[in-house]
Amino acid sequence: MTPPNPFFSVVMATHARPELLRRALQSLRDQTFEDFEVLLVADAWDPGTPAVAAELMRPQDTFVKRAGGPGPAESRNLALKSARGDWVVFLDDDDTFRPHHLAVLHERARQGDAQVLFTDCEVVTEDRSKPGVPPLSGQALAITGNDPAALWVKNFIPNHCLAYRRPVLDGLAFDDHLASLEDWDFLLGVCARATPVPFTGGGVVMHKDYVNPGMRRGTQETSSNNVVVLDFLHIYRRWPAPTPELKAARKNLLKGVGLDFPVEWF
């Protein structure tokens, strides 16, 4: 007998960070709402990652080591192909959910016909060079008051603050050719179909290490300012702004970094 589909599919990409992965997976085991599956894809093989997966993943969860080059885009795409949940959420291996997050999200997802939901988050800074990864500071990041239309100009929603009704993702994939901003590119593909709807009371935590250079993907050479600008241009061309006002906002943003294109280009 085939088991029923879970309510949530939690898609995770990991890259040789077992200590951080342990924290992320433990945050899922601590959820008060338990009707979800975890789809964890590793793009590198290290002794710690499979050990953590074996310890903290349940029979309904899936762990895969894929071939190919490193990067979260291809890992997420592979996981999405197997997702069975009514809703899909993403969680990177260095971030966490508070124990109530999926319960609150479940309650909101059952109300109305929203296709995409997003919530606020906490930002916790930490020192990943120290045993136990001690936190240094924390603050709230309020994003639900922002106009979702602004996403067509610049992303303001961290990936794990979002939840997607699974059919709205049909045919979409993360672009593994982008050096940066692949989360935003994916989100705009969704926005072309449905507008994200805010909800309050979620429990999303984004962990950042600003102490140790090279600990974050955004500090890699491939995520330099010049490459980010090129990725902005690529995404703007792929996903044209839906209104003249948003076209003008895009033009003004790029003009601020010295690129002055005709407004019709956006």
Short mmCIF file of C-alpha atoms in Angstrom, two decimals:
data_model
loop_
_atom_site.label_atom_id
_atom_site.label_comp_id
_atom_site.label_asym_id
_atom_site.label_seq_id
_atom_site.Cartn_x
_atom_site.Cartn_y
_atom_site.Cartn_z
CA MET A 1 0.00 0.00 0.00
CA THR A 2 1.42 3.36 -1.05
CA PRO A 3 1.75 5.81 1.87
CA PRO A 4 -0.17 9.09 1.53
CA ASN A 5 1.71 12.13 0.35
CA PRO A 6 3.08 14.33 3.14
CA PHE A 7 1.83 17.86 3.56
CA PHE A 8 5.32 19.38 3.18
CA SER A 9 8.41 18.44 1.20
CA VAL A 10 11.48 20.06 2.75
CA VAL A 11 14.19 20.39 0.08
CA MET A 12 17.75 20.64 1.38
CA ALA A 13 21.08 21.03 -0.42
CA THR A 14 24.30 20.39 1.51
CA HIS A 15 28.02 20.70 0.81
CA ALA A 16 30.45 19.08 3.26
CA ARG A 17 29.24 20.94 6.36
CA PRO A 18 28.11 18.16 8.70
CA GLU A 19 28.15 20.25 11.86
CA LEU A 20 25.83 22.85 10.35
CA LEU A 21 23.74 20.16 8.66
CA ARG A 22 23.23 18.49 12.04
CA ARG A 23 21.77 21.72 13.41
CA ALA A 24 19.46 22.15 10.40
CA LEU A 25 18.19 18.57 10.51
CA GLN A 26 17.72 18.73 14.28
CA SER A 27 15.54 21.82 13.80
CA LEU A 28 13.32 19.67 11.57
CA ARG A 29 13.20 16.81 14.05
CA ASP A 30 12.10 19.35 16.66
CA GLN A 31 9.06 20.48 14.64
CA THR A 32 5.72 20.19 16.44
CA PHE A 33 4.08 19.44 13.05
CA GLU A 34 5.41 16.13 11.75
CA ASP A 35 3.67 15.50 8.41
CA PHE A 36 6.63 16.26 6.16
CA GLU A 37 9.40 14.55 4.23
CA VAL A 38 13.02 15.71 3.94
CA LEU A 39 14.80 15.48 0.59
CA LEU A 40 18.52 16.01 1.26
CA VAL A 41 20.99 16.13 -1.64
CA ALA A 42 24.76 16.32 -1.12
CA ASP A 43 27.08 17.50 -3.88
CA ALA A 44 30.27 16.24 -2.17
CA TRP A 45 31.20 13.13 -0.24
CA ASP A 46 32.66 13.54 3.22
CA PRO A 47 32.51 11.12 6.16
CA GLY A 48 30.43 13.42 8.38
CA THR A 49 27.47 14.13 6.10
CA PRO A 50 26.16 10.55 5.68
CA ALA A 51 26.70 9.93 9.40
CA VAL A 52 24.56 12.93 10.32
CA ALA A 53 21.93 11.93 7.75
CA ALA A 54 21.79 8.39 9.13
CA GLU A 55 21.39 9.71 12.67
CA LEU A 56 18.72 12.35 12.11
CA MET A 57 16.74 11.38 9.01
CA ARG A 58 13.61 9.22 9.30
CA PRO A 59 12.33 6.35 7.13
CA GLN A 60 10.15 8.71 5.06
CA ASP A 61 13.12 10.98 4.31
CA THR A 62 15.55 10.68 1.37
CA PHE A 63 19.31 11.27 1.24
CA VAL A 64 21.11 11.34 -2.12
CA LYS A 65 24.73 11.97 -3.06
CA ARG A 66 24.65 13.29 -6.61
CA ALA A 67 27.34 13.45 -9.28
CA GLY A 68 28.45 16.60 -11.06
CA GLY A 69 29.83 19.93 -9.94
CA PRO A 70 29.13 21.62 -6.61
CA GLY A 71 26.30 24.08 -6.11
CA PRO A 72 22.82 24.19 -4.60
CA ALA A 73 20.87 24.72 -7.84
CA GLU A 74 21.41 21.24 -9.28
CA SER A 75 20.89 19.66 -5.85
CA ARG A 76 17.55 21.41 -5.37
CA ASN A 77 16.42 20.47 -8.86
CA LEU A 78 17.16 16.82 -8.19
CA ALA A 79 15.24 16.92 -4.92
CA LEU A 80 12.27 18.69 -6.52
CA LYS A 81 11.84 15.84 -8.99
CA SER A 82 11.08 13.51 -6.07
CA ALA A 83 9.02 15.90 -3.92
CA ARG A 84 5.63 14.41 -2.99
CA GLY A 85 4.34 17.05 -0.60
CA ASP A 86 1.33 19.28 -1.17
CA TRP A 87 3.66 22.20 -0.38
CA VAL A 88 7.41 22.65 -0.90
CA VAL A 89 9.76 24.56 1.39
CA PHE A 90 13.52 24.98 1.15
CA LEU A 91 16.07 24.86 3.96
CA ASP A 92 19.80 25.34 3.41
CA ASP A 93 22.20 23.30 5.50
CA ASP A 94 23.31 26.33 7.54
CA ASP A 95 19.82 27.64 8.41
CA THR A 96 17.08 26.44 10.77
CA PHE A 97 13.38 26.57 11.59
CA ARG A 98 12.01 27.23 15.08
CA PRO A 99 9.93 24.26 16.38
CA HIS A 100 6.59 25.96 15.63
CA HIS A 101 7.37 26.99 12.04
CA LEU A 102 5.79 24.16 10.05
CA ALA A 103 2.75 24.09 12.36
CA VAL A 104 2.06 27.78 11.76
CA LEU A 105 2.76 27.43 8.04
CA HIS A 106 0.43 24.41 7.83
CA GLU A 107 -2.42 26.33 9.44
CA ARG A 108 -1.95 29.26 7.06
CA ALA A 109 -1.57 27.05 3.98
CA ARG A 110 -4.93 25.42 4.69
CA GLN A 111 -6.66 28.82 4.62
CA GLY A 112 -7.60 30.36 1.29
CA ASP A 113 -6.09 29.63 -2.09
CA ALA A 114 -2.64 31.25 -1.90
CA GLN A 115 -0.07 29.53 -4.11
CA VAL A 116 3.00 31.07 -2.47
CA LEU A 117 3.48 32.21 1.13
CA PHE A 118 6.30 34.05 2.87
CA THR A 119 7.09 35.15 6.41
CA ASP A 120 9.58 37.21 8.42
CA CYS A 121 12.78 35.75 9.81
CA GLU A 122 15.46 36.14 12.43
CA VAL A 123 19.09 36.78 11.47
CA VAL A 124 21.63 35.19 13.82
CA THR A 125 25.31 36.02 13.34
CA GLU A 126 27.80 33.41 14.50
CA ASP A 127 31.45 32.35 14.48
CA ARG A 128 31.76 29.06 12.59
CA SER A 129 35.44 28.69 13.46
CA LYS A 130 34.58 28.05 17.11
CA PRO A 131 33.43 24.70 18.54
CA GLY A 132 29.66 24.55 18.76
CA VAL A 133 29.30 27.55 16.39
CA PRO A 134 28.44 30.10 19.09
CA PRO A 135 25.94 32.85 18.21
CA LEU A 136 27.20 36.43 18.38
CA SER A 137 24.05 38.48 17.90
CA GLY A 138 20.51 38.28 16.58
CA GLN A 139 17.89 40.57 15.15
CA ALA A 140 14.49 40.38 13.50
CA LEU A 141 14.25 40.85 9.74
CA ALA A 142 10.80 42.20 8.92
CA ILE A 143 9.93 41.51 5.29
CA THR A 144 6.18 40.86 5.26
CA GLY A 145 5.45 44.58 5.12
CA ASN A 146 7.17 44.92 1.74
CA ASP A 147 5.22 45.07 -1.50
CA PRO A 148 5.70 41.74 -3.33
CA ALA A 149 5.80 43.68 -6.61
CA ALA A 150 9.25 44.94 -5.55
CA LEU A 151 10.55 41.41 -6.16
CA TRP A 152 10.61 42.27 -9.87
CA VAL A 153 13.34 44.82 -9.09
CA LYS A 154 15.38 43.12 -6.35
CA ASN A 155 14.91 40.11 -4.10
CA PHE A 156 14.08 40.70 -0.43
CA ILE A 157 12.80 37.25 0.60
CA PRO A 158 15.30 34.62 1.82
CA ASN A 159 14.65 31.28 0.18
CA HIS A 160 13.60 29.44 3.34
CA CYS A 161 11.05 32.14 4.23
CA LEU A 162 8.94 30.94 1.29
CA ALA A 163 6.52 28.05 0.82
CA TYR A 164 5.10 26.93 -2.51
CA ARG A 165 2.02 24.91 -3.37
CA ARG A 166 3.67 22.17 -5.41
CA PRO A 167 1.76 22.58 -8.72
CA VAL A 168 2.91 26.21 -9.03
CA LEU A 169 6.47 24.88 -9.45
CA ASP A 170 5.69 22.57 -12.36
CA GLY A 171 8.22 23.07 -15.13
CA LEU A 172 10.42 25.43 -13.11
CA ALA A 173 14.04 24.78 -12.12
CA PHE A 174 16.95 26.57 -10.51
CA ASP A 175 19.43 27.83 -13.12
CA ASP A 176 22.74 26.13 -12.33
CA HIS A 177 24.56 28.39 -14.81
CA LEU A 178 24.06 31.49 -12.66
CA ALA A 179 26.99 32.35 -10.39
CA SER A 180 24.63 34.07 -7.95
CA LEU A 181 20.97 35.05 -7.50
CA GLU A 182 19.59 31.67 -8.59
CA ASP A 183 17.07 31.82 -5.73
CA TRP A 184 15.70 35.12 -7.05
CA ASP A 185 15.61 33.87 -10.64
CA PHE A 186 13.57 30.86 -9.48
CA LEU A 187 11.25 33.07 -7.43
CA LEU A 188 10.55 35.36 -10.40
CA GLY A 189 9.55 32.30 -12.39
CA VAL A 190 6.98 31.65 -9.70
CA CYS A 191 5.92 35.32 -9.53
CA ALA A 192 5.09 35.18 -13.22
CA ARG A 193 2.39 32.67 -12.19
CA ALA A 194 1.35 33.71 -8.67
CA THR A 195 2.01 36.58 -6.26
CA PRO A 196 3.60 35.65 -2.90
CA VAL A 197 1.29 36.29 0.06
CA PRO A 198 2.71 37.27 3.48
CA PHE A 199 1.85 35.56 6.75
CA THR A 200 2.96 36.28 10.29
CA GLY A 201 4.10 34.03 13.11
CA GLY A 202 6.60 31.85 11.22
CA GLY A 203 9.83 30.67 12.77
CA VAL A 204 12.57 31.06 10.17
CA VAL A 205 16.19 31.60 11.23
CA MET A 206 18.95 32.70 8.84
CA HIS A 207 22.43 32.06 10.21
CA LYS A 208 25.36 34.18 8.97
CA ASP A 209 29.09 34.13 9.65
CA TYR A 210 30.53 37.58 8.98
CA VAL A 211 33.70 36.84 11.01
CA ASN A 212 35.49 34.29 8.83
CA PRO A 213 36.14 35.15 5.16
CA GLY A 214 35.15 32.40 2.76
CA MET A 215 32.64 30.77 5.12
CA ARG A 216 29.68 32.11 3.10
CA ARG A 217 28.84 31.42 -0.53
CA GLY A 218 28.36 35.14 -1.14
CA THR A 219 32.04 35.81 -0.44
CA GLN A 220 33.28 33.50 -3.19
CA GLU A 221 35.02 34.95 -6.20
CA THR A 222 32.14 33.89 -8.43
CA SER A 223 29.83 36.12 -6.41
CA SER A 224 31.85 39.30 -6.95
CA ASN A 225 30.11 42.59 -7.66
CA ASN A 226 30.73 42.39 -11.41
CA VAL A 227 29.29 38.89 -11.69
CA VAL A 228 26.26 39.86 -9.61
CA VAL A 229 25.57 42.77 -11.96
CA LEU A 230 25.80 40.42 -14.95
CA ASP A 231 23.37 38.06 -13.27
CA PHE A 232 21.00 40.97 -12.62
CA LEU A 233 21.08 41.78 -16.33
CA HIS A 234 20.46 38.16 -17.27
CA ILE A 235 17.50 37.85 -14.89
CA TYR A 236 16.00 41.14 -16.01
CA ARG A 237 16.10 39.96 -19.62
CA ARG A 238 14.64 36.56 -18.75
CA TRP A 239 11.79 37.96 -16.66
CA PRO A 240 10.56 41.29 -18.11
CA ALA A 241 8.99 43.66 -15.59
CA PRO A 242 5.17 43.56 -15.82
CA THR A 243 4.52 47.33 -15.42
CA PRO A 244 6.10 50.60 -16.63
CA GLU A 245 6.73 51.60 -12.99
CA LEU A 246 8.75 48.44 -12.33
CA LYS A 247 10.69 48.92 -15.56
CA ALA A 248 11.62 52.42 -14.39
CA ALA A 249 12.65 51.08 -10.96
CA ARG A 250 14.94 48.54 -12.63
CA LYS A 251 16.48 51.23 -14.78
CA ASN A 252 17.16 53.43 -11.74
CA LEU A 253 18.72 50.56 -9.79
CA LEU A 254 21.22 49.77 -12.52
CA LYS A 255 21.87 53.44 -13.18
CA GLY A 256 23.09 53.59 -9.59
CA VAL A 257 25.95 51.22 -10.50
CA GLY A 258 26.83 53.09 -13.69
CA LEU A 259 24.69 51.21 -16.23
CA ASP A 260 22.23 53.43 -18.06
CA PHE A 261 19.94 51.42 -20.36
CA PRO A 262 16.78 52.58 -22.11
CA VAL A 263 13.73 51.87 -19.98
CA GLU A 264 12.26 49.78 -22.80
CA TRP A 265 15.11 47.28 -22.27
CA PHE A 266 13.59 46.15 -18.94
#
